[in-house]
Amino acid sequence: MRIALSGPGGLLLLGLLLAGCQAENPLAADLNSSTPAIAAQAGKVQALTTQLEQQKAVIEAEKAKPAAMQQQLDGSRQNLEGLKKEMGPAQ
């Protein structure tokens, strides 16, 4: 899956990722643990945390889409009405 970092959804995603990195600082010691099982599990925790934050950002971006589409629809309808008035009665 490809996620664009442009627009409000991208900014939200970037912010969440940066916030996630700050929250994971205590995990750094576990990631660098000399015990392989601890390091591996810490890696799983880090990967799942990142995936969760990315999914939350995608959901928030998707929530904003209907409002944007409604605005486009409203604008298109207004343009249609304007064109119809400008062109006169339909033939």
mmCIF file of N, CA and C in Angstrom:
data_model
loop_
_atom_site.group_PDB
_atom_site.id
_atom_site.type_symbol
_atom_site.label_atom_id
_atom_site.label_comp_id
_atom_site.label_asym_id
_atom_site.label_seq_id
_atom_site.Cartn_x
_atom_site.Cartn_y
_atom_site.Cartn_z
ATOM 1 N N MET A 1 0.843 -1.166 0.000
ATOM 2 C CA MET A 1 0.000 0.000 0.000
ATOM 3 C C MET A 1 0.891 1.233 0.000
ATOM 4 N N ARG A 2 0.536 2.204 -0.834
ATOM 5 C CA ARG A 2 1.318 3.423 -0.938
ATOM 6 C C ARG A 2 0.546 4.562 -0.286
ATOM 7 N N ILE A 3 1.204 5.349 0.557
ATOM 8 C CA ILE A 3 0.565 6.447 1.257
ATOM 9 C C ILE A 3 1.290 7.734 0.877
ATOM 10 N N ALA A 4 0.529 8.703 0.354
ATOM 11 C CA ALA A 4 1.099 9.986 -0.030
ATOM 12 C C ALA A 4 1.226 10.878 1.204
ATOM 13 N N LEU A 5 2.283 11.656 1.258
ATOM 14 C CA LEU A 5 2.491 12.562 2.375
ATOM 15 C C LEU A 5 2.159 13.996 1.982
ATOM 16 N N SER A 6 1.178 14.183 1.102
ATOM 17 C CA SER A 6 0.759 15.522 0.733
ATOM 18 C C SER A 6 -0.648 15.744 1.247
ATOM 19 N N GLY A 7 -0.993 16.984 1.482
ATOM 20 C CA GLY A 7 -2.329 17.313 1.961
ATOM 21 C C GLY A 7 -2.452 17.102 3.453
ATOM 22 N N PRO A 8 -3.651 17.362 3.982
ATOM 23 C CA PRO A 8 -3.843 17.264 5.431
ATOM 24 C C PRO A 8 -3.656 15.852 5.970
ATOM 25 N N GLY A 9 -4.060 14.846 5.194
ATOM 26 C CA GLY A 9 -3.881 13.469 5.648
ATOM 27 C C GLY A 9 -2.411 13.112 5.783
ATOM 28 N N GLY A 10 -1.610 13.579 4.837
ATOM 29 C CA GLY A 10 -0.175 13.317 4.886
ATOM 30 C C GLY A 10 0.492 14.001 6.067
ATOM 31 N N LEU A 11 0.051 15.231 6.347
ATOM 32 C CA LEU A 11 0.607 15.941 7.494
ATOM 33 C C LEU A 11 0.234 15.242 8.791
ATOM 34 N N LEU A 12 -1.002 14.754 8.847
ATOM 35 C CA LEU A 12 -1.433 14.008 10.032
ATOM 36 C C LEU A 12 -0.596 12.748 10.200
ATOM 37 N N LEU A 13 -0.394 12.035 9.115
ATOM 38 C CA LEU A 13 0.406 10.818 9.151
ATOM 39 C C LEU A 13 1.825 11.119 9.609
ATOM 40 N N LEU A 14 2.413 12.153 9.045
ATOM 41 C CA LEU A 14 3.780 12.512 9.417
ATOM 42 C C LEU A 14 3.851 12.875 10.897
ATOM 43 N N GLY A 15 2.871 13.628 11.388
ATOM 44 C CA GLY A 15 2.840 13.995 12.797
ATOM 45 C C GLY A 15 2.714 12.783 13.690
ATOM 46 N N LEU A 16 1.851 11.856 13.302
ATOM 47 C CA LEU A 16 1.686 10.644 14.100
ATOM 48 C C LEU A 16 2.955 9.801 14.111
ATOM 49 N N LEU A 17 3.609 9.729 12.967
ATOM 50 C CA LEU A 17 4.847 8.952 12.908
ATOM 51 C C LEU A 17 5.927 9.573 13.794
ATOM 52 N N LEU A 18 6.021 10.898 13.742
ATOM 53 C CA LEU A 18 7.013 11.567 14.581
ATOM 54 C C LEU A 18 6.673 11.411 16.055
ATOM 55 N N ALA A 19 5.397 11.518 16.386
ATOM 56 C CA ALA A 19 4.982 11.321 17.772
ATOM 57 C C ALA A 19 5.267 9.886 18.209
ATOM 58 N N GLY A 20 5.050 8.939 17.312
ATOM 59 C CA GLY A 20 5.321 7.538 17.620
ATOM 60 C C GLY A 20 6.798 7.304 17.880
ATOM 61 N N CYS A 21 7.640 7.974 17.122
ATOM 62 C CA CYS A 21 9.083 7.818 17.330
ATOM 63 C C CYS A 21 9.487 8.326 18.701
ATOM 64 N N GLN A 22 8.898 9.454 19.132
ATOM 65 C CA GLN A 22 9.224 9.998 20.439
ATOM 66 C C GLN A 22 8.746 9.067 21.547
ATOM 67 N N ALA A 23 7.574 8.464 21.345
ATOM 68 C CA ALA A 23 7.021 7.585 22.368
ATOM 69 C C ALA A 23 7.799 6.281 22.477
ATOM 70 N N GLU A 24 8.543 5.917 21.452
ATOM 71 C CA GLU A 24 9.241 4.644 21.430
ATOM 72 C C GLU A 24 10.677 4.735 21.941
ATOM 73 N N ASN A 25 11.114 5.882 22.392
ATOM 74 C CA ASN A 25 12.477 6.016 22.878
ATOM 75 C C ASN A 25 12.815 5.008 23.970
ATOM 76 N N PRO A 26 11.911 4.726 24.930
ATOM 77 C CA PRO A 26 12.241 3.710 25.934
ATOM 78 C C PRO A 26 12.449 2.330 25.316
ATOM 79 N N LEU A 27 11.889 2.108 24.144
ATOM 80 C CA LEU A 27 12.027 0.837 23.455
ATOM 81 C C LEU A 27 13.433 0.655 22.867
ATOM 82 N N ALA A 28 14.151 1.747 22.684
ATOM 83 C CA ALA A 28 15.476 1.687 22.060
ATOM 84 C C ALA A 28 16.417 0.746 22.812
ATOM 85 N N ALA A 29 16.370 0.770 24.132
ATOM 86 C CA ALA A 29 17.254 -0.106 24.909
ATOM 87 C C ALA A 29 16.910 -1.573 24.648
ATOM 88 N N ASP A 30 15.629 -1.867 24.542
ATOM 89 C CA ASP A 30 15.226 -3.251 24.276
ATOM 90 C C ASP A 30 15.611 -3.675 22.860
ATOM 91 N N LEU A 31 15.510 -2.737 21.906
ATOM 92 C CA LEU A 31 15.901 -3.059 20.536
ATOM 93 C C LEU A 31 17.392 -3.399 20.438
ATOM 94 N N ASN A 32 18.173 -2.780 21.299
ATOM 95 C CA ASN A 32 19.623 -2.997 21.300
ATOM 96 C C ASN A 32 20.063 -4.006 22.355
ATOM 97 N N SER A 33 19.109 -4.743 22.880
ATOM 98 C CA SER A 33 19.418 -5.715 23.929
ATOM 99 C C SER A 33 20.363 -6.800 23.409
ATOM 100 N N SER A 34 21.203 -7.265 24.295
ATOM 101 C CA SER A 34 22.106 -8.362 23.918
ATOM 102 C C SER A 34 21.375 -9.709 23.930
ATOM 103 N N THR A 35 20.164 -9.717 24.455
ATOM 104 C CA THR A 35 19.351 -10.932 24.451
ATOM 105 C C THR A 35 18.523 -10.948 23.169
ATOM 106 N N PRO A 36 18.800 -11.882 22.264
ATOM 107 C CA PRO A 36 18.117 -11.888 20.968
ATOM 108 C C PRO A 36 16.592 -11.924 21.052
ATOM 109 N N ALA A 37 16.060 -12.670 22.010
ATOM 110 C CA ALA A 37 14.591 -12.761 22.126
ATOM 111 C C ALA A 37 13.983 -11.409 22.499
ATOM 112 N N ILE A 38 14.642 -10.671 23.379
ATOM 113 C CA ILE A 38 14.153 -9.352 23.781
ATOM 114 C C ILE A 38 14.236 -8.384 22.608
ATOM 115 N N ALA A 39 15.351 -8.395 21.905
ATOM 116 C CA ALA A 39 15.523 -7.508 20.748
ATOM 117 C C ALA A 39 14.494 -7.818 19.667
ATOM 118 N N ALA A 40 14.255 -9.105 19.428
ATOM 119 C CA ALA A 40 13.285 -9.492 18.395
ATOM 120 C C ALA A 40 11.873 -9.065 18.783
ATOM 121 N N GLN A 41 11.507 -9.276 20.040
ATOM 122 C CA GLN A 41 10.159 -8.894 20.482
ATOM 123 C C GLN A 41 10.005 -7.382 20.473
ATOM 124 N N ALA A 42 11.032 -6.663 20.858
ATOM 125 C CA ALA A 42 10.985 -5.202 20.818
ATOM 126 C C ALA A 42 10.812 -4.717 19.377
ATOM 127 N N GLY A 43 11.456 -5.411 18.442
ATOM 128 C CA GLY A 43 11.280 -5.074 17.025
ATOM 129 C C GLY A 43 9.848 -5.274 16.578
ATOM 130 N N LYS A 44 9.214 -6.350 17.049
ATOM 131 C CA LYS A 44 7.803 -6.593 16.719
ATOM 132 C C LYS A 44 6.912 -5.497 17.304
ATOM 133 N N VAL A 45 7.199 -5.124 18.552
ATOM 134 C CA VAL A 45 6.421 -4.066 19.199
ATOM 135 C C VAL A 45 6.552 -2.766 18.410
ATOM 136 N N GLN A 46 7.762 -2.444 18.023
ATOM 137 C CA GLN A 46 8.004 -1.216 17.259
ATOM 138 C C GLN A 46 7.276 -1.254 15.913
ATOM 139 N N ALA A 47 7.362 -2.356 15.203
ATOM 140 C CA ALA A 47 6.718 -2.475 13.894
ATOM 141 C C ALA A 47 5.199 -2.374 14.016
ATOM 142 N N LEU A 48 4.624 -3.057 14.996
ATOM 143 C CA LEU A 48 3.167 -3.007 15.176
ATOM 144 C C LEU A 48 2.696 -1.632 15.627
ATOM 145 N N THR A 49 3.475 -0.970 16.457
ATOM 146 C CA THR A 49 3.127 0.387 16.886
ATOM 147 C C THR A 49 3.107 1.331 15.690
ATOM 148 N N THR A 50 4.100 1.212 14.840
ATOM 149 C CA THR A 50 4.163 2.042 13.640
ATOM 150 C C THR A 50 2.992 1.740 12.712
ATOM 151 N N GLN A 51 2.693 0.468 12.503
ATOM 152 C CA GLN A 51 1.565 0.090 11.641
ATOM 153 C C GLN A 51 0.247 0.612 12.191
ATOM 154 N N LEU A 52 0.071 0.536 13.495
ATOM 155 C CA LEU A 52 -1.153 1.017 14.122
ATOM 156 C C LEU A 52 -1.310 2.523 13.915
ATOM 157 N N GLU A 53 -0.256 3.266 14.143
ATOM 158 C CA GLU A 53 -0.314 4.717 13.967
ATOM 159 C C GLU A 53 -0.573 5.079 12.506
ATOM 160 N N GLN A 54 0.034 4.344 11.574
ATOM 161 C CA GLN A 54 -0.208 4.598 10.161
ATOM 162 C C GLN A 54 -1.666 4.321 9.806
ATOM 163 N N GLN A 55 -2.205 3.238 10.329
ATOM 164 C CA GLN A 55 -3.594 2.896 10.035
ATOM 165 C C GLN A 55 -4.541 3.945 10.604
ATOM 166 N N LYS A 56 -4.259 4.437 11.796
ATOM 167 C CA LYS A 56 -5.078 5.498 12.385
ATOM 168 C C LYS A 56 -5.044 6.747 11.502
ATOM 169 N N ALA A 57 -3.879 7.077 10.978
ATOM 170 C CA ALA A 57 -3.755 8.247 10.106
ATOM 171 C C ALA A 57 -4.540 8.049 8.813
ATOM 172 N N VAL A 58 -4.494 6.851 8.256
ATOM 173 C CA VAL A 58 -5.249 6.544 7.038
ATOM 174 C C VAL A 58 -6.746 6.692 7.307
ATOM 175 N N ILE A 59 -7.189 6.191 8.451
ATOM 176 C CA ILE A 59 -8.611 6.284 8.804
ATOM 177 C C ILE A 59 -9.030 7.747 8.927
ATOM 178 N N GLU A 60 -8.224 8.556 9.582
ATOM 179 C CA GLU A 60 -8.550 9.979 9.723
ATOM 180 C C GLU A 60 -8.601 10.671 8.362
ATOM 181 N N ALA A 61 -7.674 10.321 7.483
ATOM 182 C CA ALA A 61 -7.679 10.907 6.137
ATOM 183 C C ALA A 61 -8.924 10.478 5.371
ATOM 184 N N GLU A 62 -9.315 9.222 5.519
ATOM 185 C CA GLU A 62 -10.521 8.726 4.847
ATOM 186 C C GLU A 62 -11.771 9.410 5.387
ATOM 187 N N LYS A 63 -11.790 9.721 6.676
ATOM 188 C CA LYS A 63 -12.939 10.406 7.272
ATOM 189 C C LYS A 63 -13.130 11.789 6.648
ATOM 190 N N ALA A 64 -12.040 12.419 6.237
ATOM 191 C CA ALA A 64 -12.117 13.762 5.661
ATOM 192 C C ALA A 64 -12.577 13.745 4.201
ATOM 193 N N LYS A 65 -12.481 12.616 3.533
ATOM 194 C CA LYS A 65 -12.811 12.550 2.109
ATOM 195 C C LYS A 65 -14.258 12.880 1.781
ATOM 196 N N PRO A 66 -15.255 12.377 2.519
ATOM 197 C CA PRO A 66 -16.639 12.708 2.153
ATOM 198 C C PRO A 66 -16.920 14.214 2.157
ATOM 199 N N ALA A 67 -16.384 14.932 3.124
ATOM 200 C CA ALA A 67 -16.603 16.377 3.174
ATOM 201 C C ALA A 67 -15.978 17.057 1.955
ATOM 202 N N ALA A 68 -14.781 16.623 1.578
ATOM 203 C CA ALA A 68 -14.123 17.200 0.404
ATOM 204 C C ALA A 68 -14.893 16.879 -0.868
ATOM 205 N N MET A 69 -15.388 15.655 -0.965
ATOM 206 C CA MET A 69 -16.174 15.273 -2.134
ATOM 207 C C MET A 69 -17.486 16.055 -2.184
ATOM 208 N N GLN A 70 -18.101 16.300 -1.035
ATOM 209 C CA GLN A 70 -19.338 17.074 -0.995
ATOM 210 C C GLN A 70 -19.086 18.494 -1.481
ATOM 211 N N GLN A 71 -17.961 19.074 -1.084
ATOM 212 C CA GLN A 71 -17.600 20.414 -1.546
ATOM 213 C C GLN A 71 -17.419 20.424 -3.059
ATOM 214 N N GLN A 72 -16.765 19.402 -3.604
ATOM 215 C CA GLN A 72 -16.583 19.318 -5.050
ATOM 216 C C GLN A 72 -17.922 19.187 -5.750
ATOM 217 N N LEU A 73 -18.795 18.374 -5.204
ATOM 218 C CA LEU A 73 -20.118 18.186 -5.784
ATOM 219 C C LEU A 73 -20.905 19.493 -5.762
ATOM 220 N N ASP A 74 -20.886 20.180 -4.637
ATOM 221 C CA ASP A 74 -21.586 21.463 -4.535
ATOM 222 C C ASP A 74 -21.044 22.471 -5.547
ATOM 223 N N GLY A 75 -19.734 22.532 -5.670
ATOM 224 C CA GLY A 75 -19.115 23.438 -6.641
ATOM 225 C C GLY A 75 -19.477 23.074 -8.072
ATOM 226 N N SER A 76 -19.493 21.795 -8.374
ATOM 227 C CA SER A 76 -19.858 21.350 -9.718
ATOM 228 C C SER A 76 -21.303 21.700 -10.039
ATOM 229 N N ARG A 77 -22.185 21.516 -9.062
ATOM 230 C CA ARG A 77 -23.597 21.874 -9.275
ATOM 231 C C ARG A 77 -23.752 23.378 -9.505
ATOM 232 N N GLN A 78 -23.020 24.165 -8.743
ATOM 233 C CA GLN A 78 -23.075 25.617 -8.924
ATOM 234 C C GLN A 78 -22.557 26.000 -10.308
ATOM 235 N N ASN A 79 -21.479 25.363 -10.743
ATOM 236 C CA ASN A 79 -20.946 25.639 -12.085
ATOM 237 C C ASN A 79 -21.951 25.260 -13.155
ATOM 238 N N LEU A 80 -22.622 24.127 -12.980
ATOM 239 C CA LEU A 80 -23.636 23.697 -13.930
ATOM 240 C C LEU A 80 -24.765 24.723 -14.016
ATOM 241 N N GLU A 81 -25.237 25.167 -12.879
ATOM 242 C CA GLU A 81 -26.316 26.169 -12.872
ATOM 243 C C GLU A 81 -25.856 27.466 -13.528
ATOM 244 N N GLY A 82 -24.624 27.872 -13.249
ATOM 245 C CA GLY A 82 -24.086 29.083 -13.861
ATOM 246 C C GLY A 82 -23.987 28.956 -15.377
ATOM 247 N N LEU A 83 -23.519 27.808 -15.854
ATOM 248 C CA LEU A 83 -23.426 27.579 -17.302
ATOM 249 C C LEU A 83 -24.789 27.593 -17.952
ATOM 250 N N LYS A 84 -25.762 26.982 -17.299
ATOM 251 C CA LYS A 84 -27.114 26.932 -17.852
ATOM 252 C C LYS A 84 -27.702 28.349 -17.963
ATOM 253 N N LYS A 85 -27.449 29.189 -16.958
ATOM 254 C CA LYS A 85 -27.938 30.571 -17.002
ATOM 255 C C LYS A 85 -27.228 31.359 -18.087
ATOM 256 N N GLU A 86 -25.931 31.120 -18.216
ATOM 257 C CA GLU A 86 -25.114 31.838 -19.197
ATOM 258 C C GLU A 86 -25.507 31.455 -20.629
ATOM 259 N N MET A 87 -25.794 30.209 -20.852
ATOM 260 C CA MET A 87 -26.090 29.704 -22.197
ATOM 261 C C MET A 87 -27.557 29.940 -22.595
ATOM 262 N N GLY A 88 -28.392 30.202 -21.658
ATOM 263 C CA GLY A 88 -29.798 30.411 -21.971
ATOM 264 C C GLY A 88 -30.542 29.108 -21.988
ATOM 265 N N PRO A 89 -31.781 29.134 -22.497
ATOM 266 C CA PRO A 89 -32.602 27.940 -22.497
ATOM 267 C C PRO A 89 -31.971 26.800 -23.311
ATOM 268 N N ALA A 90 -32.182 25.578 -22.838
ATOM 269 C CA ALA A 90 -31.655 24.396 -23.543
ATOM 270 C C ALA A 90 -32.378 24.221 -24.856
ATOM 271 N N GLN A 91 -31.650 23.698 -25.825
ATOM 272 C CA GLN A 91 -32.241 23.519 -27.155
ATOM 273 C C GLN A 91 -32.637 22.115 -27.405
#
